[in-house]
Coordinates of C-alpha atoms in Angstrom, one line a residue:
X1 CA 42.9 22.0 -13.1
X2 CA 40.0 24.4 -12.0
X3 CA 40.9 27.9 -12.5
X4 CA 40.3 30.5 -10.2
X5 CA 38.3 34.1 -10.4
X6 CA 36.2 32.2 -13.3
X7 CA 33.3 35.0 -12.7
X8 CA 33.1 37.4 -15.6
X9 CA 31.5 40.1 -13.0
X10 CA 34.7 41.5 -11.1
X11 CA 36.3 44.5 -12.4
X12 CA 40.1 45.1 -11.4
X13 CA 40.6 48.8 -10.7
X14 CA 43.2 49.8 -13.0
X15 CA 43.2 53.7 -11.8
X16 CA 46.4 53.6 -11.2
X17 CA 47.1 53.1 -14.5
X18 CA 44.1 55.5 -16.3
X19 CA 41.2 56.0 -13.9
X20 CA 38.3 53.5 -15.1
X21 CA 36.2 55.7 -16.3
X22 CA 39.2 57.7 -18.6
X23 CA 39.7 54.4 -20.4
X24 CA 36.7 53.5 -20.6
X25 CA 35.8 56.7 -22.5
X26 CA 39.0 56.5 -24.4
X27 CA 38.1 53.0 -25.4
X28 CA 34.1 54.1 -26.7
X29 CA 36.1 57.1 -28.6
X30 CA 38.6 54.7 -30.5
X31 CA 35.3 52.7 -31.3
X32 CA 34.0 55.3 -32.8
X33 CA 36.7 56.4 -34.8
X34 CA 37.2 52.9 -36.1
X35 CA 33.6 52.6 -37.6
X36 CA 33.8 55.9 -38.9
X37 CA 36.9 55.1 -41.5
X38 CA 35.0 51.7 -42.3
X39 CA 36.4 49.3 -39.2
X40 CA 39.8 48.0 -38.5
X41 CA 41.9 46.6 -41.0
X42 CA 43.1 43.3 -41.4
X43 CA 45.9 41.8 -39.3
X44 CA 47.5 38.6 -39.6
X45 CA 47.8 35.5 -37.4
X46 CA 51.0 36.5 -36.0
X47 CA 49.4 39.7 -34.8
X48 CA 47.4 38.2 -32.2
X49 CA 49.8 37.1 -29.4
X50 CA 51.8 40.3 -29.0
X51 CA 54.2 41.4 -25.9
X52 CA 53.3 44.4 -23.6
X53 CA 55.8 46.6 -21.4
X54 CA 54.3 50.0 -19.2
X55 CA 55.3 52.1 -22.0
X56 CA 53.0 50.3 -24.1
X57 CA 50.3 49.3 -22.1
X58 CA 47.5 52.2 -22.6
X59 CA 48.3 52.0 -26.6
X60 CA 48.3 48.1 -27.1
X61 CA 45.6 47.1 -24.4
X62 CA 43.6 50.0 -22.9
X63 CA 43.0 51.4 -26.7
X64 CA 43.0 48.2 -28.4
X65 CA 40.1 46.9 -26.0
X66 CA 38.3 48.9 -27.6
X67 CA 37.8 46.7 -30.6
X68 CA 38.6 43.6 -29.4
X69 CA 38.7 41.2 -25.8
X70 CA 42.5 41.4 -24.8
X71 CA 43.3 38.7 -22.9
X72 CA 46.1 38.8 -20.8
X73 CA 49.3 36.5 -19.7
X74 CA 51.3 37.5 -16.7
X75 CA 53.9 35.1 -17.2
X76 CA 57.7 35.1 -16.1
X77 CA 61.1 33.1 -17.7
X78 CA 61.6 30.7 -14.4
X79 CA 57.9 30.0 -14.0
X80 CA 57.4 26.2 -14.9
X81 CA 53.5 26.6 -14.9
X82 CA 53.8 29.6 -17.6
X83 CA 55.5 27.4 -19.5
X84 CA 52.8 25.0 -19.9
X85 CA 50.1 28.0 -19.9
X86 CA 51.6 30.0 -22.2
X87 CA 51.8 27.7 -25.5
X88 CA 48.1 26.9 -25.0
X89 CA 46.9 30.8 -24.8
X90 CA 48.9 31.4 -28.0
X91 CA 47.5 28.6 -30.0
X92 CA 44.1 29.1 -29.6
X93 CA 44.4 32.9 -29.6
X94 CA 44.8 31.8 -33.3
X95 CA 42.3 29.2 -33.5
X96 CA 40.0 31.9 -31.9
X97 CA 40.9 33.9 -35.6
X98 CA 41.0 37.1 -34.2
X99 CA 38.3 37.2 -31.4
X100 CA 40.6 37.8 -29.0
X101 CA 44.0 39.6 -28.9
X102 CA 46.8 37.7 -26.7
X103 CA 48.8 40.3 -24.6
X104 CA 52.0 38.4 -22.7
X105 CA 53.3 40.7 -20.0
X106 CA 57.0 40.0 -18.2
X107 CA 56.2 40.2 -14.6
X108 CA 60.3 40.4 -13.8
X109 CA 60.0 43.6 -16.5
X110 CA 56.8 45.3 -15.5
X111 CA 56.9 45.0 -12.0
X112 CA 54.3 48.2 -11.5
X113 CA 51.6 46.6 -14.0
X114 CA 51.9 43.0 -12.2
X115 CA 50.9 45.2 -8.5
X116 CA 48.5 47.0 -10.3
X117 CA 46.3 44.4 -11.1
X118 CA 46.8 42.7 -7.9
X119 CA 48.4 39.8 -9.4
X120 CA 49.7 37.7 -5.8
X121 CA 51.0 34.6 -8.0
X122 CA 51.4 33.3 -11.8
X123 CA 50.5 32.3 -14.0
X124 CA 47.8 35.2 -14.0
X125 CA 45.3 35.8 -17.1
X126 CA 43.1 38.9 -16.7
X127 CA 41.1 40.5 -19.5
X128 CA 40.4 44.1 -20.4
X129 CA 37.4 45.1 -22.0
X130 CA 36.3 48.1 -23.5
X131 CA 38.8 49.8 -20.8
X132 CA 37.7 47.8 -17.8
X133 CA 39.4 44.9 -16.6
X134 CA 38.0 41.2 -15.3
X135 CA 40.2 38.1 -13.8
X136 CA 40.0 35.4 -15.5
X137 CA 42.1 32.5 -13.4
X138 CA 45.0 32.1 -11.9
X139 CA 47.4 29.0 -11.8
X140 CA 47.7 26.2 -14.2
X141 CA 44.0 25.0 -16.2
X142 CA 43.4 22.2 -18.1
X143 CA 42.5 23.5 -22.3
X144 CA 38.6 22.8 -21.8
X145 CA 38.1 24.8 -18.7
X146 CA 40.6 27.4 -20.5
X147 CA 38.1 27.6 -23.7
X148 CA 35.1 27.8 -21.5
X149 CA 36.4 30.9 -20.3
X150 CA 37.7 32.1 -23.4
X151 CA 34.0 31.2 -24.9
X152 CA 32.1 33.2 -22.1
X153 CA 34.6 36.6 -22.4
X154 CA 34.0 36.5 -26.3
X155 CA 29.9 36.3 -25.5
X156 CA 30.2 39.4 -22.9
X157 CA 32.5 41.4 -25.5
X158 CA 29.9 41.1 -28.1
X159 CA 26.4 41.5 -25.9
X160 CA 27.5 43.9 -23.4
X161 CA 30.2 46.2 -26.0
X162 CA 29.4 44.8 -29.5
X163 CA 33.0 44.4 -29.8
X164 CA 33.0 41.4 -32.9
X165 CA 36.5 40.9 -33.0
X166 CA 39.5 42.0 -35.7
X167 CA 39.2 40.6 -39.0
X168 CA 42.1 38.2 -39.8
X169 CA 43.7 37.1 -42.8
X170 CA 46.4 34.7 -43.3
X171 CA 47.8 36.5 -46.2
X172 CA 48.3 39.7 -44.4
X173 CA 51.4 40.8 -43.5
X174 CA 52.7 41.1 -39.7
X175 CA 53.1 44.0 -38.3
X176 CA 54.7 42.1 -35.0
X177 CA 57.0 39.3 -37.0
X178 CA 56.5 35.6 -37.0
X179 CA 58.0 35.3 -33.7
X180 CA 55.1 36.4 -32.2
X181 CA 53.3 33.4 -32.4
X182 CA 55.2 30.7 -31.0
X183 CA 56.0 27.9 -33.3
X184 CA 55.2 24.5 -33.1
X185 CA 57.2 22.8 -31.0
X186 CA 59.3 19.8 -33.0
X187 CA 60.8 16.8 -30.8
X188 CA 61.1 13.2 -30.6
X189 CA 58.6 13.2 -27.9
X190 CA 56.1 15.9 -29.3
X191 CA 53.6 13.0 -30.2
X192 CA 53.2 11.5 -27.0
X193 CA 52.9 14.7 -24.9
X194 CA 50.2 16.1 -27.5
X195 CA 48.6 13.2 -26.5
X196 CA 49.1 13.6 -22.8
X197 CA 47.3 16.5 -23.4
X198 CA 44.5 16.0 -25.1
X199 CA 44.1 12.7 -22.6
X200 CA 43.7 15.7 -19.8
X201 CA 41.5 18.0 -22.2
X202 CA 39.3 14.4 -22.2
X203 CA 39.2 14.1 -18.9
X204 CA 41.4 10.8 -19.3
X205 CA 43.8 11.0 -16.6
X206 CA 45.3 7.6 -16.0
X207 CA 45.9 8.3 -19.9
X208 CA 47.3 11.3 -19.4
X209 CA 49.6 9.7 -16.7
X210 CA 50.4 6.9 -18.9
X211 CA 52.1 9.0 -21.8
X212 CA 53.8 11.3 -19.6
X213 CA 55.6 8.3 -17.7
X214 CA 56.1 6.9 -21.2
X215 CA 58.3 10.4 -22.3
X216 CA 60.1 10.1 -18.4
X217 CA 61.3 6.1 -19.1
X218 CA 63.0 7.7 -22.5
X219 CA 64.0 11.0 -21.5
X220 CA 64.0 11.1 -17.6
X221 CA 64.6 15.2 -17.4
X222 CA 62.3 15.9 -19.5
X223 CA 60.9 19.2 -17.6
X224 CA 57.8 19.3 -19.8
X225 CA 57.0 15.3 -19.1
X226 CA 57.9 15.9 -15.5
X227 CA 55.1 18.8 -14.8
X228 CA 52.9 17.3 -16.7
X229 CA 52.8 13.8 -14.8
X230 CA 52.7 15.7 -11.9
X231 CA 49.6 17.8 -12.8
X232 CA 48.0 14.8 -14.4
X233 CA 48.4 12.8 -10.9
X234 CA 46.8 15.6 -9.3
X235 CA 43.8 15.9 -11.0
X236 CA 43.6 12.1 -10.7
X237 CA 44.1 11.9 -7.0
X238 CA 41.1 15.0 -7.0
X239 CA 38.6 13.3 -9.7
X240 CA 37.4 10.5 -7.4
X241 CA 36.6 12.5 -4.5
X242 CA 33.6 14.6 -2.8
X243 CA 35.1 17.7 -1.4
X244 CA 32.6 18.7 0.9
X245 CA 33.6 15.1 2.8
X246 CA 37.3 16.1 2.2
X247 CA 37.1 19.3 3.9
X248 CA 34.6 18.0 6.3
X249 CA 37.3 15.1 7.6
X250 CA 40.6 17.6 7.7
X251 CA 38.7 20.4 9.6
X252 CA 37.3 17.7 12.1
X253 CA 41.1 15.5 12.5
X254 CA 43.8 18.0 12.0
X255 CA 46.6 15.5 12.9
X256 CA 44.8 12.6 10.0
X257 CA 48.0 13.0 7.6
X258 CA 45.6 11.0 4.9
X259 CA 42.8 13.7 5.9
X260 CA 45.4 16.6 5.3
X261 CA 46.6 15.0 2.4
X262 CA 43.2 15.1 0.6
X263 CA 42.3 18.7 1.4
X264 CA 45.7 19.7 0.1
X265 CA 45.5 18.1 -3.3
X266 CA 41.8 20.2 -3.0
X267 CA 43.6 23.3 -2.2
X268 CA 45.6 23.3 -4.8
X269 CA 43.4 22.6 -7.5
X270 CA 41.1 25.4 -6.5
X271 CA 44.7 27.5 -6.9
X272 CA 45.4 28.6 -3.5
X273 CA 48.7 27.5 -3.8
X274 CA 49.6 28.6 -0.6
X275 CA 46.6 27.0 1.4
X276 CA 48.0 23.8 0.3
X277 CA 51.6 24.2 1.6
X278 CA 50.9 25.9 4.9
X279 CA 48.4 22.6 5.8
X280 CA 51.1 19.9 5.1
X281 CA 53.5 22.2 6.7
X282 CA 51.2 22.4 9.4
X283 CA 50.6 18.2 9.5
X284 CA 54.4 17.5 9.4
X285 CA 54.9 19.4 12.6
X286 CA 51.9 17.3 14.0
X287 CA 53.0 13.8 13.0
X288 CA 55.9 11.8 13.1
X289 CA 57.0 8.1 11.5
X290 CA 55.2 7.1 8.1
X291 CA 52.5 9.6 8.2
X292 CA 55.4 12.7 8.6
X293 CA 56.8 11.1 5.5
X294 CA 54.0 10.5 3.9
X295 CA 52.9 14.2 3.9
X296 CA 56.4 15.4 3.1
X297 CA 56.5 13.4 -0.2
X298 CA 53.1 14.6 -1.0
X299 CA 54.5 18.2 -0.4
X300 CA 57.2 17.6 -2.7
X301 CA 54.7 16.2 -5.3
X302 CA 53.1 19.2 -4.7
X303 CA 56.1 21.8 -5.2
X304 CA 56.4 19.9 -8.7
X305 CA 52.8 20.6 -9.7
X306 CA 53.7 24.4 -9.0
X307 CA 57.3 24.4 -10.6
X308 CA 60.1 24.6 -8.1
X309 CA 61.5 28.2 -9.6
X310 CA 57.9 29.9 -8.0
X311 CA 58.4 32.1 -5.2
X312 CA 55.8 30.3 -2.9
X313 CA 57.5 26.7 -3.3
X314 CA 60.9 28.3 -2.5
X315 CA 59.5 30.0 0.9
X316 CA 57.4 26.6 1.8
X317 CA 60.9 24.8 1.1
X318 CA 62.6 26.3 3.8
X319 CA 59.4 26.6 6.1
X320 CA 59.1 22.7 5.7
X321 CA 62.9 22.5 6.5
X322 CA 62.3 24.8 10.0
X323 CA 59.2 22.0 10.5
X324 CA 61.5 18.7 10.1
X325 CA 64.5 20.1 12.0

């Protein structure tokens, strides 16, 4: 799924937090002080994904930044989407072997750092830079797309702040414990949904579809399986077509359910989640018979893709309930 905000140029104003320039200076003078007592020490594998609250958000990010990219995960416990997010930002924040740091933030417990950086829906990665903050996307993205960005953040750390990374080694000991990295998961369905994914990372869709709907005939609530198909459809649906046409067709027939139907699955793979929902709202109060039910199903298909515990699928339920009745 293309993530949003991919630019490396925005800057997120964090004064409310330190004003820019403050941790931005802070930042330059822990530098300093690092390369003075002979760079930073050595941290171990588990170090690299660590949680973040308010109280320890200047210390483990805004300082930190100053040796290393810290990428960040605004994630929260009923968020399906994190869920699927999450696991792939810690594993390669230990494939990356200490070129980035992994911060995971608790929206639901750090309320005032989530409005600070303007997050309006997650999953949310940002990262912080020598003190100054840049969005990275928003939604769900497939692992390639993910390392692209990844890639580009570590090449602006070292040419634009000369910040090289921490020095790992595996034989170091934790100063987080090893439940900071999550563990690999172990199931009787782990192999096919490992290959579900790197079917998607391939660009292999109707694979990807394939192995999920394998996992569903075995296990039918399998919540993993489930968003996954429903992603994988998605991007499916998306991959044949020309979205200038799309958009062209739905802004010139409003009440074309198909036409709608098109530009919604575009909308939401460009992450505005919202976008998507109001325009199939929209067509279901236009239509009626098989094309009213057409769009509602692909609505539904839609709320899946999100994760039916987010905020926006729950207010788009009952605005496509005032729409039908």
């Amino acid at each position: 799924m293309q993530p949003r905000n991919m630019s490396m140029s925005g800057v997120v104003d964090l004064a409310a937090v330190k004003a820019a320039q403050e941790a931005k200076a802070k930042a330059e003078q822990t530098r300093a002080e690092t390369a003075r007592q002979g760079g930073a020490g050595a941290v171990s594998p588990a170090d690299l994904v660590i949680d973040v609250d308010e109280a320890g958000f200047e210390r483990e990010v805004l300082q930190r930044s100053a040796e290393v990219p810290v990428v960040i995960d605004f994630w929260a416990e009923w968020c399906q989407p994190c869920k699927q997010l999450s696991p792939v930002l810690e594993r390669l924040a230990v494939e990356y072997n200490g070129r980035f740091l992994l911060a995971k933030i608790d929206v639901d417990a750090n309320q005032m750092l989530m409005q600070q950086f303007g997050v309006q829906g997650i999953p949310a990665v940002f990262a912080v830079v020598a003190g100054q903050a840049l969005p990275l996307f928003q939604g769900a993205a497939a692992e390639t797309q993910i390392r692209q960005t990844l890639d580009q953040l570590v090449q602006v750390a070292e040419e634009r702040f000369g910040l090289t990374g921490l020095n790992v080694d595996p034989d170091a000991e934790s100063g987080a414990g090893p439940e900071a990295v999550a563990a690999d998961p172990v199931g009787p369905y782990d192999a096919l949904l490992e290959a579900a994914v790197q079917a998607l990372d391939a660009g292999d869709f109707g694979g990807a579809v394939r192995a999920y709907q394998s996992v569903l005939a075995e296990d039918p609530g399998n919540s993993e399986a489930e968003l996954g198909l429903a992603q994988a459809e998605l991007l499916q649906r998306v991959g044949g077509m020309d979205p200038q046409q799309v958009r062209k067709d739905a802004a010139e027939r409003p009440a074309d359910a198909q036409a709608q139907i098109a530009a919604a699955d575009l909308d939401l793979v460009g992450g505005h989640v919202e976008d998507a929902f109001g325009r199939l709202i929209d067509t279901v109060r236009r239509t009626a018979g098989e094309d009213r039910d057409a769009v509602r199903l692909r609505l539904l298909e839609l709320f899946e893709v999100v994760g039916p515990e987010d905020p926006r699928v729950s207010a788009a339920r009952r605005a496509l309930a005032r729409a039908l009745f």
